[in-house]
């Protein structure tokens, strides 16, 4: 990843810290790497935010270090969520990831392969993706907290993680 936008870096923080006041610096650094930021850049960003050098980062410290206090990412304005049981920040992160893939891939088969690959790189294995530009009915079983179906630019996108089969 070239130079990640400050809003993106803060959004990633928000996703992993949804229920926490602060997060370990190394956890944030590892998560940045999962999102495609080079190891050295991730280390630099996380150490910049941990200016107290206590091993933890708060959202305010990250925003101050980046000189950026974002609200909701601009790319999410025209997205309509149809169905989900995901936590908010994870949902927004996946929508941003899917929209980024959609902007880069024209062929739908290649698009779903790329979406699956990138989601599994961040959130683990056994993810499924679909892209629909016409009528479609579906029923599937998913791991709780992993289902997301949304519309962007007239196309329906869906992702979900398969449950563990025992």
mmCIF file with all atom_site columns, C-alpha atoms in Angstrom:
data_model
loop_
_atom_site.group_PDB
_atom_site.id
_atom_site.type_symbol
_atom_site.label_atom_id
_atom_site.label_alt_id
_atom_site.label_comp_id
_atom_site.label_asym_id
_atom_site.label_entity_id
_atom_site.label_seq_id
_atom_site.pdbx_PDB_ins_code
_atom_site.Cartn_x
_atom_site.Cartn_y
_atom_site.Cartn_z
_atom_site.occupancy
_atom_site.B_iso_or_equiv
_atom_site.pdbx_formal_charge
_atom_site.auth_seq_id
_atom_site.auth_comp_id
_atom_site.auth_asym_id
_atom_site.auth_atom_id
_atom_site.pdbx_PDB_model_num
ATOM 1   C CA . UNK A 1 1   ? 0.000   0.000   0.000   1.00 0.00 ? 1   UNK A CA 1
ATOM 2   C CA . UNK A 1 2   ? 1.469   3.349   -1.033  1.00 0.00 ? 2   UNK A CA 1
ATOM 3   C CA . UNK A 1 3   ? 0.639   5.999   1.547   1.00 0.00 ? 3   UNK A CA 1
ATOM 4   C CA . UNK A 1 4   ? -2.489  5.135   3.541   1.00 0.00 ? 4   UNK A CA 1
ATOM 5   C CA . UNK A 1 5   ? -4.905  7.981   4.200   1.00 0.00 ? 5   UNK A CA 1
ATOM 6   C CA . UNK A 1 6   ? -5.083  9.110   7.841   1.00 0.00 ? 6   UNK A CA 1
ATOM 7   C CA . UNK A 1 7   ? -8.854  8.479   7.845   1.00 0.00 ? 7   UNK A CA 1
ATOM 8   C CA . UNK A 1 8   ? -8.195  4.863   6.825   1.00 0.00 ? 8   UNK A CA 1
ATOM 9   C CA . UNK A 1 9   ? -5.630  4.381   9.614   1.00 0.00 ? 9   UNK A CA 1
ATOM 10  C CA . UNK A 1 10  ? -8.065  5.752   12.188  1.00 0.00 ? 10  UNK A CA 1
ATOM 11  C CA . UNK A 1 11  ? -10.896 3.608   10.822  1.00 0.00 ? 11  UNK A CA 1
ATOM 12  C CA . UNK A 1 12  ? -8.766  0.487   11.266  1.00 0.00 ? 12  UNK A CA 1
ATOM 13  C CA . UNK A 1 13  ? -8.072  1.550   14.849  1.00 0.00 ? 13  UNK A CA 1
ATOM 14  C CA . UNK A 1 14  ? -11.800 2.078   15.450  1.00 0.00 ? 14  UNK A CA 1
ATOM 15  C CA . UNK A 1 15  ? -12.596 -1.408  14.199  1.00 0.00 ? 15  UNK A CA 1
ATOM 16  C CA . UNK A 1 16  ? -10.235 -3.216  16.562  1.00 0.00 ? 16  UNK A CA 1
ATOM 17  C CA . UNK A 1 17  ? -10.961 -0.897  19.496  1.00 0.00 ? 17  UNK A CA 1
ATOM 18  C CA . UNK A 1 18  ? -14.759 -0.832  19.245  1.00 0.00 ? 18  UNK A CA 1
ATOM 19  C CA . UNK A 1 19  ? -15.232 -1.957  22.837  1.00 0.00 ? 19  UNK A CA 1
ATOM 20  C CA . UNK A 1 20  ? -11.938 -0.714  24.320  1.00 0.00 ? 20  UNK A CA 1
ATOM 21  C CA . UNK A 1 21  ? -10.589 2.630   25.490  1.00 0.00 ? 21  UNK A CA 1
ATOM 22  C CA . UNK A 1 22  ? -7.076  1.841   24.283  1.00 0.00 ? 22  UNK A CA 1
ATOM 23  C CA . UNK A 1 23  ? -5.350  -0.970  22.429  1.00 0.00 ? 23  UNK A CA 1
ATOM 24  C CA . UNK A 1 24  ? -1.852  -2.420  22.575  1.00 0.00 ? 24  UNK A CA 1
ATOM 25  C CA . UNK A 1 25  ? 0.457   -0.716  20.097  1.00 0.00 ? 25  UNK A CA 1
ATOM 26  C CA . UNK A 1 26  ? 1.702   -4.072  18.718  1.00 0.00 ? 26  UNK A CA 1
ATOM 27  C CA . UNK A 1 27  ? -1.887  -5.228  18.090  1.00 0.00 ? 27  UNK A CA 1
ATOM 28  C CA . UNK A 1 28  ? -2.570  -2.110  15.999  1.00 0.00 ? 28  UNK A CA 1
ATOM 29  C CA . UNK A 1 29  ? 0.718   -2.557  14.170  1.00 0.00 ? 29  UNK A CA 1
ATOM 30  C CA . UNK A 1 30  ? -0.088  -6.209  13.301  1.00 0.00 ? 30  UNK A CA 1
ATOM 31  C CA . UNK A 1 31  ? -3.546  -5.220  12.088  1.00 0.00 ? 31  UNK A CA 1
ATOM 32  C CA . UNK A 1 32  ? -2.101  -2.514  9.815   1.00 0.00 ? 32  UNK A CA 1
ATOM 33  C CA . UNK A 1 33  ? 0.150   -5.158  8.246   1.00 0.00 ? 33  UNK A CA 1
ATOM 34  C CA . UNK A 1 34  ? -2.876  -7.436  7.679   1.00 0.00 ? 34  UNK A CA 1
ATOM 35  C CA . UNK A 1 35  ? -4.483  -4.544  5.787   1.00 0.00 ? 35  UNK A CA 1
ATOM 36  C CA . UNK A 1 36  ? -1.495  -4.332  3.431   1.00 0.00 ? 36  UNK A CA 1
ATOM 37  C CA . UNK A 1 37  ? 0.655   -1.662  5.049   1.00 0.00 ? 37  UNK A CA 1
ATOM 38  C CA . UNK A 1 38  ? 4.355   -2.539  4.985   1.00 0.00 ? 38  UNK A CA 1
ATOM 39  C CA . UNK A 1 39  ? 5.935   -3.632  8.276   1.00 0.00 ? 39  UNK A CA 1
ATOM 40  C CA . UNK A 1 40  ? 8.189   -0.578  8.585   1.00 0.00 ? 40  UNK A CA 1
ATOM 41  C CA . UNK A 1 41  ? 5.370   1.883   7.845   1.00 0.00 ? 41  UNK A CA 1
ATOM 42  C CA . UNK A 1 42  ? 3.088   0.127   10.324  1.00 0.00 ? 42  UNK A CA 1
ATOM 43  C CA . UNK A 1 43  ? 5.787   0.299   13.007  1.00 0.00 ? 43  UNK A CA 1
ATOM 44  C CA . UNK A 1 44  ? 6.396   3.989   12.292  1.00 0.00 ? 44  UNK A CA 1
ATOM 45  C CA . UNK A 1 45  ? 2.683   4.866   12.415  1.00 0.00 ? 45  UNK A CA 1
ATOM 46  C CA . UNK A 1 46  ? 2.039   2.947   15.630  1.00 0.00 ? 46  UNK A CA 1
ATOM 47  C CA . UNK A 1 47  ? 5.121   4.343   17.388  1.00 0.00 ? 47  UNK A CA 1
ATOM 48  C CA . UNK A 1 48  ? 4.166   7.868   16.299  1.00 0.00 ? 48  UNK A CA 1
ATOM 49  C CA . UNK A 1 49  ? 0.759   7.369   17.952  1.00 0.00 ? 49  UNK A CA 1
ATOM 50  C CA . UNK A 1 50  ? 2.345   5.869   21.086  1.00 0.00 ? 50  UNK A CA 1
ATOM 51  C CA . UNK A 1 51  ? 4.294   9.036   21.833  1.00 0.00 ? 51  UNK A CA 1
ATOM 52  C CA . UNK A 1 52  ? 4.199   8.253   25.579  1.00 0.00 ? 52  UNK A CA 1
ATOM 53  C CA . UNK A 1 53  ? 5.947   4.952   24.754  1.00 0.00 ? 53  UNK A CA 1
ATOM 54  C CA . UNK A 1 54  ? 3.709   3.021   27.156  1.00 0.00 ? 54  UNK A CA 1
ATOM 55  C CA . UNK A 1 55  ? 2.810   0.276   24.664  1.00 0.00 ? 55  UNK A CA 1
ATOM 56  C CA . UNK A 1 56  ? -0.786  1.467   24.179  1.00 0.00 ? 56  UNK A CA 1
ATOM 57  C CA . UNK A 1 57  ? -2.628  3.748   21.762  1.00 0.00 ? 57  UNK A CA 1
ATOM 58  C CA . UNK A 1 58  ? -5.849  5.671   22.303  1.00 0.00 ? 58  UNK A CA 1
ATOM 59  C CA . UNK A 1 59  ? -7.976  7.065   19.476  1.00 0.00 ? 59  UNK A CA 1
ATOM 60  C CA . UNK A 1 60  ? -7.169  10.636  20.519  1.00 0.00 ? 60  UNK A CA 1
ATOM 61  C CA . UNK A 1 61  ? -3.437  9.905   20.447  1.00 0.00 ? 61  UNK A CA 1
ATOM 62  C CA . UNK A 1 62  ? -3.734  8.404   16.968  1.00 0.00 ? 62  UNK A CA 1
ATOM 63  C CA . UNK A 1 63  ? -5.844  11.318  15.703  1.00 0.00 ? 63  UNK A CA 1
ATOM 64  C CA . UNK A 1 64  ? -3.354  13.813  17.147  1.00 0.00 ? 64  UNK A CA 1
ATOM 65  C CA . UNK A 1 65  ? -0.374  12.011  15.626  1.00 0.00 ? 65  UNK A CA 1
ATOM 66  C CA . UNK A 1 66  ? -2.063  11.965  12.206  1.00 0.00 ? 66  UNK A CA 1
ATOM 67  C CA . UNK A 1 67  ? -3.578  15.442  12.619  1.00 0.00 ? 67  UNK A CA 1
ATOM 68  C CA . UNK A 1 68  ? -6.911  13.982  11.500  1.00 0.00 ? 68  UNK A CA 1
ATOM 69  C CA . UNK A 1 69  ? -10.266 13.649  13.266  1.00 0.00 ? 69  UNK A CA 1
ATOM 70  C CA . UNK A 1 70  ? -12.583 11.845  10.813  1.00 0.00 ? 70  UNK A CA 1
ATOM 71  C CA . UNK A 1 71  ? -16.243 11.073  11.070  1.00 0.00 ? 71  UNK A CA 1
ATOM 72  C CA . UNK A 1 72  ? -17.629 8.505   8.626   1.00 0.00 ? 72  UNK A CA 1
ATOM 73  C CA . UNK A 1 73  ? -15.625 7.587   5.500   1.00 0.00 ? 73  UNK A CA 1
ATOM 74  C CA . UNK A 1 74  ? -16.904 9.413   2.403   1.00 0.00 ? 74  UNK A CA 1
ATOM 75  C CA . UNK A 1 75  ? -17.076 6.150   0.415   1.00 0.00 ? 75  UNK A CA 1
ATOM 76  C CA . UNK A 1 76  ? -19.874 4.876   2.668   1.00 0.00 ? 76  UNK A CA 1
ATOM 77  C CA . UNK A 1 77  ? -22.326 7.689   1.893   1.00 0.00 ? 77  UNK A CA 1
ATOM 78  C CA . UNK A 1 78  ? -23.974 5.983   -1.097  1.00 0.00 ? 78  UNK A CA 1
ATOM 79  C CA . UNK A 1 79  ? -23.927 2.447   0.324   1.00 0.00 ? 79  UNK A CA 1
ATOM 80  C CA . UNK A 1 80  ? -27.147 0.862   1.556   1.00 0.00 ? 80  UNK A CA 1
ATOM 81  C CA . UNK A 1 81  ? -26.818 -2.085  3.936   1.00 0.00 ? 81  UNK A CA 1
ATOM 82  C CA . UNK A 1 82  ? -29.538 -4.660  3.215   1.00 0.00 ? 82  UNK A CA 1
ATOM 83  C CA . UNK A 1 83  ? -28.744 -7.226  5.892   1.00 0.00 ? 83  UNK A CA 1
ATOM 84  C CA . UNK A 1 84  ? -26.022 -7.658  8.487   1.00 0.00 ? 84  UNK A CA 1
ATOM 85  C CA . UNK A 1 85  ? -25.175 -8.915  11.932  1.00 0.00 ? 85  UNK A CA 1
ATOM 86  C CA . UNK A 1 86  ? -21.627 -7.497  11.948  1.00 0.00 ? 86  UNK A CA 1
ATOM 87  C CA . UNK A 1 87  ? -20.288 -4.940  14.391  1.00 0.00 ? 87  UNK A CA 1
ATOM 88  C CA . UNK A 1 88  ? -20.361 -1.445  12.857  1.00 0.00 ? 88  UNK A CA 1
ATOM 89  C CA . UNK A 1 89  ? -16.654 -0.806  12.301  1.00 0.00 ? 89  UNK A CA 1
ATOM 90  C CA . UNK A 1 90  ? -15.981 -4.287  10.927  1.00 0.00 ? 90  UNK A CA 1
ATOM 91  C CA . UNK A 1 91  ? -18.927 -3.801  8.553   1.00 0.00 ? 91  UNK A CA 1
ATOM 92  C CA . UNK A 1 92  ? -17.579 -0.441  7.400   1.00 0.00 ? 92  UNK A CA 1
ATOM 93  C CA . UNK A 1 93  ? -14.084 -1.889  6.926   1.00 0.00 ? 93  UNK A CA 1
ATOM 94  C CA . UNK A 1 94  ? -15.385 -4.735  4.794   1.00 0.00 ? 94  UNK A CA 1
ATOM 95  C CA . UNK A 1 95  ? -17.557 -2.382  2.719   1.00 0.00 ? 95  UNK A CA 1
ATOM 96  C CA . UNK A 1 96  ? -14.497 -0.190  2.080   1.00 0.00 ? 96  UNK A CA 1
ATOM 97  C CA . UNK A 1 97  ? -12.480 -3.273  1.118   1.00 0.00 ? 97  UNK A CA 1
ATOM 98  C CA . UNK A 1 98  ? -15.190 -4.555  -1.253  1.00 0.00 ? 98  UNK A CA 1
ATOM 99  C CA . UNK A 1 99  ? -15.664 -1.128  -2.869  1.00 0.00 ? 99  UNK A CA 1
ATOM 100 C CA . UNK A 1 100 ? -11.898 -0.825  -3.344  1.00 0.00 ? 100 UNK A CA 1
ATOM 101 C CA . UNK A 1 101 ? -11.880 -4.216  -5.098  1.00 0.00 ? 101 UNK A CA 1
ATOM 102 C CA . UNK A 1 102 ? -14.903 -3.227  -7.220  1.00 0.00 ? 102 UNK A CA 1
ATOM 103 C CA . UNK A 1 103 ? -13.069 -0.111  -8.404  1.00 0.00 ? 103 UNK A CA 1
ATOM 104 C CA . UNK A 1 104 ? -10.106 -2.237  -9.540  1.00 0.00 ? 104 UNK A CA 1
ATOM 105 C CA . UNK A 1 105 ? -11.760 -5.325  -11.056 1.00 0.00 ? 105 UNK A CA 1
ATOM 106 C CA . UNK A 1 106 ? -14.297 -5.317  -13.906 1.00 0.00 ? 106 UNK A CA 1
ATOM 107 C CA . UNK A 1 107 ? -14.883 -9.043  -14.356 1.00 0.00 ? 107 UNK A CA 1
ATOM 108 C CA . UNK A 1 108 ? -17.189 -10.312 -11.595 1.00 0.00 ? 108 UNK A CA 1
ATOM 109 C CA . UNK A 1 109 ? -15.447 -13.683 -11.223 1.00 0.00 ? 109 UNK A CA 1
ATOM 110 C CA . UNK A 1 110 ? -12.083 -11.996 -10.642 1.00 0.00 ? 110 UNK A CA 1
ATOM 111 C CA . UNK A 1 111 ? -13.794 -9.519  -8.322  1.00 0.00 ? 111 UNK A CA 1
ATOM 112 C CA . UNK A 1 112 ? -15.235 -12.172 -5.981  1.00 0.00 ? 112 UNK A CA 1
ATOM 113 C CA . UNK A 1 113 ? -11.914 -14.044 -5.937  1.00 0.00 ? 113 UNK A CA 1
ATOM 114 C CA . UNK A 1 114 ? -10.110 -10.822 -4.933  1.00 0.00 ? 114 UNK A CA 1
ATOM 115 C CA . UNK A 1 115 ? -12.745 -9.930  -2.306  1.00 0.00 ? 115 UNK A CA 1
ATOM 116 C CA . UNK A 1 116 ? -12.467 -13.398 -0.748  1.00 0.00 ? 116 UNK A CA 1
ATOM 117 C CA . UNK A 1 117 ? -8.658  -13.295 -0.797  1.00 0.00 ? 117 UNK A CA 1
ATOM 118 C CA . UNK A 1 118 ? -8.447  -9.868  0.828   1.00 0.00 ? 118 UNK A CA 1
ATOM 119 C CA . UNK A 1 119 ? -11.102 -10.570 3.479   1.00 0.00 ? 119 UNK A CA 1
ATOM 120 C CA . UNK A 1 120 ? -9.451  -13.864 4.418   1.00 0.00 ? 120 UNK A CA 1
ATOM 121 C CA . UNK A 1 121 ? -6.106  -12.056 4.662   1.00 0.00 ? 121 UNK A CA 1
ATOM 122 C CA . UNK A 1 122 ? -7.537  -9.825  7.378   1.00 0.00 ? 122 UNK A CA 1
ATOM 123 C CA . UNK A 1 123 ? -10.295 -11.873 9.071   1.00 0.00 ? 123 UNK A CA 1
ATOM 124 C CA . UNK A 1 124 ? -9.193  -15.495 8.658   1.00 0.00 ? 124 UNK A CA 1
ATOM 125 C CA . UNK A 1 125 ? -10.363 -18.377 6.490   1.00 0.00 ? 125 UNK A CA 1
ATOM 126 C CA . UNK A 1 126 ? -13.629 -19.750 5.121   1.00 0.00 ? 126 UNK A CA 1
ATOM 127 C CA . UNK A 1 127 ? -15.165 -16.507 3.821   1.00 0.00 ? 127 UNK A CA 1
ATOM 128 C CA . UNK A 1 128 ? -17.580 -16.470 0.901   1.00 0.00 ? 128 UNK A CA 1
ATOM 129 C CA . UNK A 1 129 ? -18.433 -13.592 -1.408  1.00 0.00 ? 129 UNK A CA 1
ATOM 130 C CA . UNK A 1 130 ? -21.069 -12.923 -4.037  1.00 0.00 ? 130 UNK A CA 1
ATOM 131 C CA . UNK A 1 131 ? -21.805 -10.122 -6.484  1.00 0.00 ? 131 UNK A CA 1
ATOM 132 C CA . UNK A 1 132 ? -25.288 -9.709  -7.974  1.00 0.00 ? 132 UNK A CA 1
ATOM 133 C CA . UNK A 1 133 ? -26.440 -7.341  -10.708 1.00 0.00 ? 133 UNK A CA 1
ATOM 134 C CA . UNK A 1 134 ? -29.872 -8.851  -11.295 1.00 0.00 ? 134 UNK A CA 1
ATOM 135 C CA . UNK A 1 135 ? -32.523 -10.832 -9.435  1.00 0.00 ? 135 UNK A CA 1
ATOM 136 C CA . UNK A 1 136 ? -31.216 -13.411 -7.043  1.00 0.00 ? 136 UNK A CA 1
ATOM 137 C CA . UNK A 1 137 ? -32.494 -15.412 -4.092  1.00 0.00 ? 137 UNK A CA 1
ATOM 138 C CA . UNK A 1 138 ? -30.270 -17.152 -1.631  1.00 0.00 ? 138 UNK A CA 1
ATOM 139 C CA . UNK A 1 139 ? -30.213 -18.900 1.690   1.00 0.00 ? 139 UNK A CA 1
ATOM 140 C CA . UNK A 1 140 ? -27.042 -19.785 3.539   1.00 0.00 ? 140 UNK A CA 1
ATOM 141 C CA . UNK A 1 141 ? -25.656 -20.530 6.960   1.00 0.00 ? 141 UNK A CA 1
ATOM 142 C CA . UNK A 1 142 ? -23.017 -18.217 8.381   1.00 0.00 ? 142 UNK A CA 1
ATOM 143 C CA . UNK A 1 143 ? -20.940 -17.768 11.485  1.00 0.00 ? 143 UNK A CA 1
ATOM 144 C CA . UNK A 1 144 ? -22.663 -15.253 13.811  1.00 0.00 ? 144 UNK A CA 1
ATOM 145 C CA . UNK A 1 145 ? -21.330 -11.730 13.347  1.00 0.00 ? 145 UNK A CA 1
ATOM 146 C CA . UNK A 1 146 ? -20.017 -12.357 9.839   1.00 0.00 ? 146 UNK A CA 1
ATOM 147 C CA . UNK A 1 147 ? -22.957 -11.695 7.507   1.00 0.00 ? 147 UNK A CA 1
ATOM 148 C CA . UNK A 1 148 ? -23.092 -8.558  5.351   1.00 0.00 ? 148 UNK A CA 1
ATOM 149 C CA . UNK A 1 149 ? -25.168 -7.757  2.254   1.00 0.00 ? 149 UNK A CA 1
ATOM 150 C CA . UNK A 1 150 ? -25.153 -4.245  0.796   1.00 0.00 ? 150 UNK A CA 1
ATOM 151 C CA . UNK A 1 151 ? -25.824 -2.264  -2.378  1.00 0.00 ? 151 UNK A CA 1
ATOM 152 C CA . UNK A 1 152 ? -23.310 0.094   -3.949  1.00 0.00 ? 152 UNK A CA 1
ATOM 153 C CA . UNK A 1 153 ? -23.766 1.713   -7.377  1.00 0.00 ? 153 UNK A CA 1
ATOM 154 C CA . UNK A 1 154 ? -26.661 -0.620  -8.188  1.00 0.00 ? 154 UNK A CA 1
ATOM 155 C CA . UNK A 1 155 ? -24.715 -3.823  -7.488  1.00 0.00 ? 155 UNK A CA 1
ATOM 156 C CA . UNK A 1 156 ? -25.459 -6.106  -4.530  1.00 0.00 ? 156 UNK A CA 1
ATOM 157 C CA . UNK A 1 157 ? -22.432 -7.450  -2.655  1.00 0.00 ? 157 UNK A CA 1
ATOM 158 C CA . UNK A 1 158 ? -22.483 -10.103 0.011   1.00 0.00 ? 158 UNK A CA 1
ATOM 159 C CA . UNK A 1 159 ? -19.888 -11.674 2.263   1.00 0.00 ? 159 UNK A CA 1
ATOM 160 C CA . UNK A 1 160 ? -20.164 -14.152 5.091   1.00 0.00 ? 160 UNK A CA 1
ATOM 161 C CA . UNK A 1 161 ? -17.958 -16.572 6.954   1.00 0.00 ? 161 UNK A CA 1
ATOM 162 C CA . UNK A 1 162 ? -18.933 -20.235 6.967   1.00 0.00 ? 162 UNK A CA 1
ATOM 163 C CA . UNK A 1 163 ? -19.490 -21.738 10.406  1.00 0.00 ? 163 UNK A CA 1
ATOM 164 C CA . UNK A 1 164 ? -17.167 -24.411 11.745  1.00 0.00 ? 164 UNK A CA 1
ATOM 165 C CA . UNK A 1 165 ? -18.522 -27.763 10.638  1.00 0.00 ? 165 UNK A CA 1
ATOM 166 C CA . UNK A 1 166 ? -18.122 -30.447 13.261  1.00 0.00 ? 166 UNK A CA 1
#
